[in-house]
PDB file of C-alpha atoms in Angstrom:
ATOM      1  CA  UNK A 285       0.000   0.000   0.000  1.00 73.00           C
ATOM      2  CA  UNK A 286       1.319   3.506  -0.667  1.00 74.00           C
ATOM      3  CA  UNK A 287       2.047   5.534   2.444  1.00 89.00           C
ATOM      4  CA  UNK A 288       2.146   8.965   2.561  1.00 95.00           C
ATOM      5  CA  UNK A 289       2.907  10.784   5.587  1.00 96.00           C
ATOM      6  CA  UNK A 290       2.247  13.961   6.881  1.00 96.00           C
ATOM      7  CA  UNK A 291       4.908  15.187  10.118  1.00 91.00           C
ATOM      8  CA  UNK A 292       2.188  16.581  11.936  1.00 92.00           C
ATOM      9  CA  UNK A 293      -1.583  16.029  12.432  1.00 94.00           C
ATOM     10  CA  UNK A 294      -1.822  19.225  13.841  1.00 96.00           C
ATOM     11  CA  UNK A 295       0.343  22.556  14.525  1.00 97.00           C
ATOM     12  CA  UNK A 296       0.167  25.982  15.928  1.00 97.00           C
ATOM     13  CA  UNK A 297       2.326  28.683  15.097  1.00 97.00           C
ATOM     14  CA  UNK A 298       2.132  32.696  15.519  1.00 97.00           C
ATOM     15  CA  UNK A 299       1.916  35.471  12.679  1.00 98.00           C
ATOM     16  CA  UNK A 300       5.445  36.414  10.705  1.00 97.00           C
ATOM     17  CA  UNK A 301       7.085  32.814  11.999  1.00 97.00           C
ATOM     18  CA  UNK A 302       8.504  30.563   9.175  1.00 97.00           C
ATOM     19  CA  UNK A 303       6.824  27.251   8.706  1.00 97.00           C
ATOM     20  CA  UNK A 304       7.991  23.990   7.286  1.00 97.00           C
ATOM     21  CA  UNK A 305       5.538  21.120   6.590  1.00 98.00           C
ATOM     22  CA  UNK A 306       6.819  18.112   5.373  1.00 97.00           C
ATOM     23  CA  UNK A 307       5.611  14.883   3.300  1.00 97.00           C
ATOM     24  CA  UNK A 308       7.104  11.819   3.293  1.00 97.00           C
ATOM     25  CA  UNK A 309       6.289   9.071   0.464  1.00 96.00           C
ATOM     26  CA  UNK A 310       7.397   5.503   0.638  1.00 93.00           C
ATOM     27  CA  UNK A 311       6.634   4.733  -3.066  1.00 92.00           C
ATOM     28  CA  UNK A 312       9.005   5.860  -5.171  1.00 93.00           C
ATOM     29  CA  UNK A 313       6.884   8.263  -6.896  1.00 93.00           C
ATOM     30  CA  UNK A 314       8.524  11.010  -9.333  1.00 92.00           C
ATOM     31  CA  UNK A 315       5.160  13.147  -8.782  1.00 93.00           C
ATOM     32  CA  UNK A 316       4.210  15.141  -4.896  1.00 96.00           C
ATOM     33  CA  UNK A 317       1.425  18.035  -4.595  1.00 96.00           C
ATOM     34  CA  UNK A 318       0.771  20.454  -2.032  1.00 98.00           C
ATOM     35  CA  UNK A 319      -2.922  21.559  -1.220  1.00 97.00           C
ATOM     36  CA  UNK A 320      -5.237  23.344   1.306  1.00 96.00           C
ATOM     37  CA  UNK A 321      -8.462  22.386   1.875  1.00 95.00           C
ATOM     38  CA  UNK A 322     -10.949  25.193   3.070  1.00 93.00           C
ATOM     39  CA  UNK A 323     -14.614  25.091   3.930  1.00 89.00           C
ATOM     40  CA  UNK A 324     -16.557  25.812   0.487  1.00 84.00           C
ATOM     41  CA  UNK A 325     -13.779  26.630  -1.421  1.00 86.00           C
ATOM     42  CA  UNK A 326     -12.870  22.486  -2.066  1.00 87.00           C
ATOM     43  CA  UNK A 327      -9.100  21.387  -2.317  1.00 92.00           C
ATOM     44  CA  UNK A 328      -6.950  24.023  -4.091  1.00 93.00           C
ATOM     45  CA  UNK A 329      -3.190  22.614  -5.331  1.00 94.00           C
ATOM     46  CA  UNK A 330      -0.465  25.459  -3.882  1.00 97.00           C
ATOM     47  CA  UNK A 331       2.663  23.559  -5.472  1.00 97.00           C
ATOM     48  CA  UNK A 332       3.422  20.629  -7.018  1.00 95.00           C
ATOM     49  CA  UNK A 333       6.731  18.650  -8.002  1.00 95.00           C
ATOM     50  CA  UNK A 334       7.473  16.200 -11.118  1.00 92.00           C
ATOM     51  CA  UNK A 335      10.805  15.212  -9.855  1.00 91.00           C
ATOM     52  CA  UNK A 336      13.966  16.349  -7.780  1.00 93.00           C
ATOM     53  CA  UNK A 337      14.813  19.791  -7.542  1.00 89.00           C
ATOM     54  CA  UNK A 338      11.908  20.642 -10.198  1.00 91.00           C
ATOM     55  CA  UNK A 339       8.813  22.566  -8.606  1.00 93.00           C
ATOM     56  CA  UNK A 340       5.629  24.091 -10.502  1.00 93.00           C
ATOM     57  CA  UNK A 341       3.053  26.997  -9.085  1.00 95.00           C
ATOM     58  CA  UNK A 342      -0.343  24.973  -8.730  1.00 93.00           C
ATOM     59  CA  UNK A 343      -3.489  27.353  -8.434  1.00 91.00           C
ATOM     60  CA  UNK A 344      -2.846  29.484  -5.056  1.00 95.00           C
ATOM     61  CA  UNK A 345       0.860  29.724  -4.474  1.00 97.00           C
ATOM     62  CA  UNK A 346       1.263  33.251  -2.924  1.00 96.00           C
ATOM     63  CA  UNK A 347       2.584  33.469   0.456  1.00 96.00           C
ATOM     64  CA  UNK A 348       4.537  29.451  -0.148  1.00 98.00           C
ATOM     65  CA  UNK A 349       7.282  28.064  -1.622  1.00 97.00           C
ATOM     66  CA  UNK A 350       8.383  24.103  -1.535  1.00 97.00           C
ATOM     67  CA  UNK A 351      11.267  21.994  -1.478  1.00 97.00           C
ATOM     68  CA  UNK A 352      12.321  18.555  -2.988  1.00 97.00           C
ATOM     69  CA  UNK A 353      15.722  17.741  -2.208  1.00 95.00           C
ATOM     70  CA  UNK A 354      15.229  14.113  -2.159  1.00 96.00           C
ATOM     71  CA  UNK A 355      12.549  12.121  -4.357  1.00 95.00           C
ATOM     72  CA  UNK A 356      10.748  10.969  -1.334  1.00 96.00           C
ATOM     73  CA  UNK A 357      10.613  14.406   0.526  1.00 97.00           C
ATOM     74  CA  UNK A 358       8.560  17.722  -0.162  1.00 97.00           C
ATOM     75  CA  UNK A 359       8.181  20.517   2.135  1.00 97.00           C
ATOM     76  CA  UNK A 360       5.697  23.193   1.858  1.00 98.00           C
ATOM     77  CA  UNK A 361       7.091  26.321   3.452  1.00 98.00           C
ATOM     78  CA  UNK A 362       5.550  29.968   4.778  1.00 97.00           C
ATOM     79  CA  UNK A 363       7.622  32.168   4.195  1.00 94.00           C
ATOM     80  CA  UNK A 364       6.229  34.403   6.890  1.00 97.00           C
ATOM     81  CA  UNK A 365       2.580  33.191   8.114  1.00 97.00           C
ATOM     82  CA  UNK A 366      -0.319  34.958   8.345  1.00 98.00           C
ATOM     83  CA  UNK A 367      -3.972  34.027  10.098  1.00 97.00           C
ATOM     84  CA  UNK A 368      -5.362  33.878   5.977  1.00 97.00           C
ATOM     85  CA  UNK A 369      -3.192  30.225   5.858  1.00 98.00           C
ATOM     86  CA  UNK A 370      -4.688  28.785   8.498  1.00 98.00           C
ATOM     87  CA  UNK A 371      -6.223  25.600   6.886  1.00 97.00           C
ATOM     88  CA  UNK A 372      -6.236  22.024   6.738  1.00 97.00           C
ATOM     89  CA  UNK A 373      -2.957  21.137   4.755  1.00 98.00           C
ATOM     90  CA  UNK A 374      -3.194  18.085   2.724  1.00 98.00           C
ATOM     91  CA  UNK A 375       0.316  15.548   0.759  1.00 98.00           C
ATOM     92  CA  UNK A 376      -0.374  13.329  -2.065  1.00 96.00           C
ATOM     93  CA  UNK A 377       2.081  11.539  -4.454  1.00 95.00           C
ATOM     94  CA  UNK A 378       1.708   9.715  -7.683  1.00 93.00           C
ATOM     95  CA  UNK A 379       3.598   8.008  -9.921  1.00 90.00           C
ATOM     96  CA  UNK A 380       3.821   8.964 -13.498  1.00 82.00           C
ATOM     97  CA  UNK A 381       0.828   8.440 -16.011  1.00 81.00           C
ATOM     98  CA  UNK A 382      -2.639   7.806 -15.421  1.00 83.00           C
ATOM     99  CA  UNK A 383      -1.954   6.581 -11.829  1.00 87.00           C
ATOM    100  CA  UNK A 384      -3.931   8.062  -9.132  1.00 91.00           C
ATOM    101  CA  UNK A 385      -2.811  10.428  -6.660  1.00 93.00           C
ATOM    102  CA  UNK A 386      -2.859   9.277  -2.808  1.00 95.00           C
ATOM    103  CA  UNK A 387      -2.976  11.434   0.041  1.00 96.00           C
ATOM    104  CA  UNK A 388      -1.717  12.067   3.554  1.00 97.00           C
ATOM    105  CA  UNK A 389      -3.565  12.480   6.314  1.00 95.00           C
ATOM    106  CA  UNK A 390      -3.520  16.193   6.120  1.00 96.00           C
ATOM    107  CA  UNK A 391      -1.695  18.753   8.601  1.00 97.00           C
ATOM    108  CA  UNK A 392      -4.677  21.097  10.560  1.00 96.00           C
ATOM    109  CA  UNK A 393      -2.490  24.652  11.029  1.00 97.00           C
ATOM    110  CA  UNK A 394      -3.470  27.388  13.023  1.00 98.00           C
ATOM    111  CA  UNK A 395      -2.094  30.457  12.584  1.00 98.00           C
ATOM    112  CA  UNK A 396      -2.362  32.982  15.771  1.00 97.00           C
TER     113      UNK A 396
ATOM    114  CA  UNK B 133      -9.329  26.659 -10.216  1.00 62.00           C
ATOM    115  CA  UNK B 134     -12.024  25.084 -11.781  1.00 72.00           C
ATOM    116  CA  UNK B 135     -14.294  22.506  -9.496  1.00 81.00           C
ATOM    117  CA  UNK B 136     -16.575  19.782 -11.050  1.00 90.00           C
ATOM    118  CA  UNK B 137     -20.357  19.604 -10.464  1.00 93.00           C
ATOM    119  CA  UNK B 138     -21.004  16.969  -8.044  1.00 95.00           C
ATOM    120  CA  UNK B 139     -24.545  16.176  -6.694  1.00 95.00           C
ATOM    121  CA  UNK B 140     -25.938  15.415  -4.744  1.00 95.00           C
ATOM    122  CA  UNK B 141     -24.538  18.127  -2.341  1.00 94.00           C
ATOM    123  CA  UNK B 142     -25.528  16.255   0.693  1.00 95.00           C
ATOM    124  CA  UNK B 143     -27.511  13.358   1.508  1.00 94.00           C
ATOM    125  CA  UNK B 144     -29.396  11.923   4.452  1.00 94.00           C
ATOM    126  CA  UNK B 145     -29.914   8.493   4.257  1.00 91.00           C
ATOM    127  CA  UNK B 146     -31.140   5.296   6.103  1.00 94.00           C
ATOM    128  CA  UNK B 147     -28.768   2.275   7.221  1.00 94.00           C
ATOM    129  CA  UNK B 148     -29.364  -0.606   4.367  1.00 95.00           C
ATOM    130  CA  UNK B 149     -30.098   2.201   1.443  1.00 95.00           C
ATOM    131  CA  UNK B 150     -28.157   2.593  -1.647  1.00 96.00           C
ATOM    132  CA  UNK B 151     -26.657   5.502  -2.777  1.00 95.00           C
ATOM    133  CA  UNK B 152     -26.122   7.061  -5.928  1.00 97.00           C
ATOM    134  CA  UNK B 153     -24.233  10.233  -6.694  1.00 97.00           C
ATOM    135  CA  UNK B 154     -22.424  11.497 -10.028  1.00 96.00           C
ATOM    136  CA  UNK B 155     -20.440  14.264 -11.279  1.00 97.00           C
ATOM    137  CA  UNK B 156     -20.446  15.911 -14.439  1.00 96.00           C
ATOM    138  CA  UNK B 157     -17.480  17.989 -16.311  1.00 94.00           C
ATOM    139  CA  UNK B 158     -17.175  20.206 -19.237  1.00 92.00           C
ATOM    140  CA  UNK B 159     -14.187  18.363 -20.825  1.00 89.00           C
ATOM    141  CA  UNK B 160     -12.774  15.410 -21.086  1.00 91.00           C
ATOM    142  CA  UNK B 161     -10.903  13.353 -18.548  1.00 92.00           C
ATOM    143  CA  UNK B 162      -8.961  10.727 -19.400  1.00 90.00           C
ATOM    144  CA  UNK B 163      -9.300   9.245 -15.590  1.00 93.00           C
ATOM    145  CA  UNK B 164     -12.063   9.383 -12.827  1.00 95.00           C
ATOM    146  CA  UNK B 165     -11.184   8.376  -9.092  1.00 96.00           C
ATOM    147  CA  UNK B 166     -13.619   8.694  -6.424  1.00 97.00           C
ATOM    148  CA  UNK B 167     -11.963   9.869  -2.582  1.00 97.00           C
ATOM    149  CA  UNK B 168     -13.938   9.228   0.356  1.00 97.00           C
ATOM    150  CA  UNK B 169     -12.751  11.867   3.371  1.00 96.00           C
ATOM    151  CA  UNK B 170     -13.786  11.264   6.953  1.00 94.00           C
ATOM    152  CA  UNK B 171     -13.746  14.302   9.196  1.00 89.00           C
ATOM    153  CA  UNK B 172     -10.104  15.488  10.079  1.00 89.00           C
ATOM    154  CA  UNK B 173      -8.036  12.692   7.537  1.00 92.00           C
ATOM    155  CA  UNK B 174      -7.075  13.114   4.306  1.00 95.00           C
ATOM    156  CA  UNK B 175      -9.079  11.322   1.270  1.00 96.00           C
ATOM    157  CA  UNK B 176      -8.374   7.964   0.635  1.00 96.00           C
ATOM    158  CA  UNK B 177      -8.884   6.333  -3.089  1.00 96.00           C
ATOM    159  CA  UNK B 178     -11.624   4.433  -3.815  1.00 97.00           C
ATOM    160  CA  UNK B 179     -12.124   3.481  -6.991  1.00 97.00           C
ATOM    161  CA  UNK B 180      -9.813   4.402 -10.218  1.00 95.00           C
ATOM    162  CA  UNK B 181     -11.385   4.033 -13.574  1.00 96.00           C
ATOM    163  CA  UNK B 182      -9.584   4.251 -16.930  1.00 93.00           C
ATOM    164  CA  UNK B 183     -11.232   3.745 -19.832  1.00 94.00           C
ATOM    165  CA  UNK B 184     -14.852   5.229 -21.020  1.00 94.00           C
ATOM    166  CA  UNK B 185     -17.539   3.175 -20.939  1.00 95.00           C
ATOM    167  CA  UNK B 186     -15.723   1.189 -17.571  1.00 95.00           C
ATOM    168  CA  UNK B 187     -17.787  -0.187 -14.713  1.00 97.00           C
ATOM    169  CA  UNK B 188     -15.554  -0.984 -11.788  1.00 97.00           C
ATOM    170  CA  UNK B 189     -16.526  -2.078  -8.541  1.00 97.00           C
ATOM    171  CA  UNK B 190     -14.488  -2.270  -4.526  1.00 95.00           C
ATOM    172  CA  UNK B 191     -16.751  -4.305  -2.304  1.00 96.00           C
ATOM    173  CA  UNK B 192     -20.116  -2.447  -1.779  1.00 97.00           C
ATOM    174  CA  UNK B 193     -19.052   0.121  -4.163  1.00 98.00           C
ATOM    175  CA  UNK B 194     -19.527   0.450  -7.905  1.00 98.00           C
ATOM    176  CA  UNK B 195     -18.247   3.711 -10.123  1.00 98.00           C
ATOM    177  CA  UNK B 196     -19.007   3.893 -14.078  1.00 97.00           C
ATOM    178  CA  UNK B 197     -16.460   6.376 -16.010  1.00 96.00           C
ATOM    179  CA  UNK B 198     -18.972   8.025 -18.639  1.00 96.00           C
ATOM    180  CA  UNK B 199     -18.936   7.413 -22.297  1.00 95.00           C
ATOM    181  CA  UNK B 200     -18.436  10.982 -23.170  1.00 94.00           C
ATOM    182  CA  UNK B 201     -15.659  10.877 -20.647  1.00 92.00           C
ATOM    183  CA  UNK B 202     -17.306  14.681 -19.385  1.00 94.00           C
ATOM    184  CA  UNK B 203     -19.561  12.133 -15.982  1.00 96.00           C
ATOM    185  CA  UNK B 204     -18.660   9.894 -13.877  1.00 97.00           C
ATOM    186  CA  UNK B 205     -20.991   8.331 -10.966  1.00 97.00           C
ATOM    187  CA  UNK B 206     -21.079   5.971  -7.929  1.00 98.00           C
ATOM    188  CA  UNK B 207     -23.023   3.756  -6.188  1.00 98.00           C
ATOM    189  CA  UNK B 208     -22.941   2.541  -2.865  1.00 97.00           C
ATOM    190  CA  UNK B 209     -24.867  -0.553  -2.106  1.00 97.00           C
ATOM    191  CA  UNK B 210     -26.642  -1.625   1.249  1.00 96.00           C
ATOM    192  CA  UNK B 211     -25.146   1.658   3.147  1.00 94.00           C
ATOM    193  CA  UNK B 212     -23.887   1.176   6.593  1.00 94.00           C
ATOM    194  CA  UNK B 213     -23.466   3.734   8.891  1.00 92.00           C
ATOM    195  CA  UNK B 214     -19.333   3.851   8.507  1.00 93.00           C
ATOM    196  CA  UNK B 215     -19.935   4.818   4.604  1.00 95.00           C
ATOM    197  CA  UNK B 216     -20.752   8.490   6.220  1.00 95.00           C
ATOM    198  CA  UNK B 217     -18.317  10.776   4.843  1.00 96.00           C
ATOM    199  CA  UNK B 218     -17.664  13.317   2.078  1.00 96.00           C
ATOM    200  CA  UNK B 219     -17.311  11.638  -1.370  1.00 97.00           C
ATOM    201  CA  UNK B 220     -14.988  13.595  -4.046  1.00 95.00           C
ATOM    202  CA  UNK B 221     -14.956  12.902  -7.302  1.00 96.00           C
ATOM    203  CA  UNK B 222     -11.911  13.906  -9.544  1.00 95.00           C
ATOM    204  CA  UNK B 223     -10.805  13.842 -13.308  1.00 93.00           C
ATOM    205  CA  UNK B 224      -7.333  14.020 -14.026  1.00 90.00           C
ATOM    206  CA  UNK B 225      -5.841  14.774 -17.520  1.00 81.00           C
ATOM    207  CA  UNK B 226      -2.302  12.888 -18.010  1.00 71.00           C
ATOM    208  CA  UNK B 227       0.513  15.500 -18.534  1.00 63.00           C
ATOM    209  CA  UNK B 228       2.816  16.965 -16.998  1.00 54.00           C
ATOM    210  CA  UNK B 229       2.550  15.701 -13.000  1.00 59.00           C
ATOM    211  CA  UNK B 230      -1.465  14.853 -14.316  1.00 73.00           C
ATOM    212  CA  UNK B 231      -3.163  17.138 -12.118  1.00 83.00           C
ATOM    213  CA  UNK B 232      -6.724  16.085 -10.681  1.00 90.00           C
ATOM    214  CA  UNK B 233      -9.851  18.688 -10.827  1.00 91.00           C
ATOM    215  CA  UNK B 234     -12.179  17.947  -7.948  1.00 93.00           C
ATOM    216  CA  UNK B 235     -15.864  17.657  -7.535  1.00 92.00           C
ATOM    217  CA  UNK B 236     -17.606  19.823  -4.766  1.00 90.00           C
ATOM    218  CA  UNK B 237     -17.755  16.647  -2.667  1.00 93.00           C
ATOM    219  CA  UNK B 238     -21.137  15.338  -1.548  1.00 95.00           C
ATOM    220  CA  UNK B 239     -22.007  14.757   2.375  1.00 95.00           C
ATOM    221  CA  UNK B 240     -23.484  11.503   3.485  1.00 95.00           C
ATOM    222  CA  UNK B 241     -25.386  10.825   6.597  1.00 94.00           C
ATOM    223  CA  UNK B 242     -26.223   7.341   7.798  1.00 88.00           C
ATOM    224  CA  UNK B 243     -29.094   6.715  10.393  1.00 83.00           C
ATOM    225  CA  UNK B 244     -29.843   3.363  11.638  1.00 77.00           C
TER     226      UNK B 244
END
């Protein structure tokens, strides 16, 4: 079974501070996305990543920027947070083709 | 971004029902997953369908991927009360890192 994990279920952090979330994937896959998931609004892709080192704006990517240093690693980062980002963060991975994406368990941030 | 229609929005239902919900583009996909999300995880794959005209089926669960390749429903057969969730339907287009588009998501409620 593919396993993607999240670091943490759920987080707090303060207005201005820098904060990393990161993904891990077990399978291998060249393909990792970044969304939030808001009430209404649906899941909205921030960033995604089709292989090492190579990152692509999704839909919402103000105020974030990622990192894939290793194939099985990508970190969503704010820069500086703000209250607007608090949301329910969700990983998913794929491998290439038609293969469906799977998902983490998500990461609920608060921002104070 | 653009979201896919998905109805019905919400759906009350009694233990030992079926269920039947679709979701309808305006283009093509050349994939259709269905998600189920249970309150504070992230969605977990269902059902993956490839090829118009496909009827696939995972246990109590059976999803059709439209022969226009613009729909996509599923059915949920003799509903018990841990099917209550939101269902998400997605299409995904394979390019580069195949991004999905989601459906609004439909509710379902499950009394005895």
């Amino acid at each position: 079974d593919v396993k993607v994990t999240q670091s943490s279920r759920y987080l707090v952090k303060r207005t201005g501070e820098k904060v990393f979330l990161e993904c891990v994937q077990d399978m291998d896959h060249e393909n990792m996305f970044w969304y939030r998931q808001d009430p209404g609004l649906g899941l909205r892709l921030i960033y995604f990543s089709y292989d090492v080192k190579m990152k692509e704006k999704g839909d919402i990517p103000e105020g974030y920027s990622v990192s894939r240093e290793k194939k099985e690693r990508f970190s969503l980062i704010l820069e500086s947070a703000s209250t607007n980002q608090t949301s329910m963060y969700l990983c998913a991975s794929k491998s290439g083709g038609y293969q469906p994406q799977h998902f983490g368990d998500g990461t609920r941030l608060s921002i104070l | 971004g653009q979201q896919l229609n998905q109805s019905p929005q919400s759906m009350f239902i009694q233990e030992g029902e079926d269920v039947s919900m679709n979701c309808t583009s305006s283009s093509i996909f050349n994939t259709w997953l269905w998600y189920k999300q249970d309150p504070g995880e992230g969605p977990v794959l269902l059902i993956a369908l490839y090829k118009a005209g496909e009827l696939t089926s995972n246990g109590r669960l059976t999803a059709q991927f439209g022969i226009t390749r613009k729909d996509s429903f599923l059915n949920i057969s003799a509903s018990i009360p841990s099917d209550v969730g939101i269902y998400f339907c997605a299409g995904q287009w394979s390019g580069t890192a195949s991004k999905l588009t989601f459906g609004t998501g439909t509710r379902l409620q499950v009394t005895l």
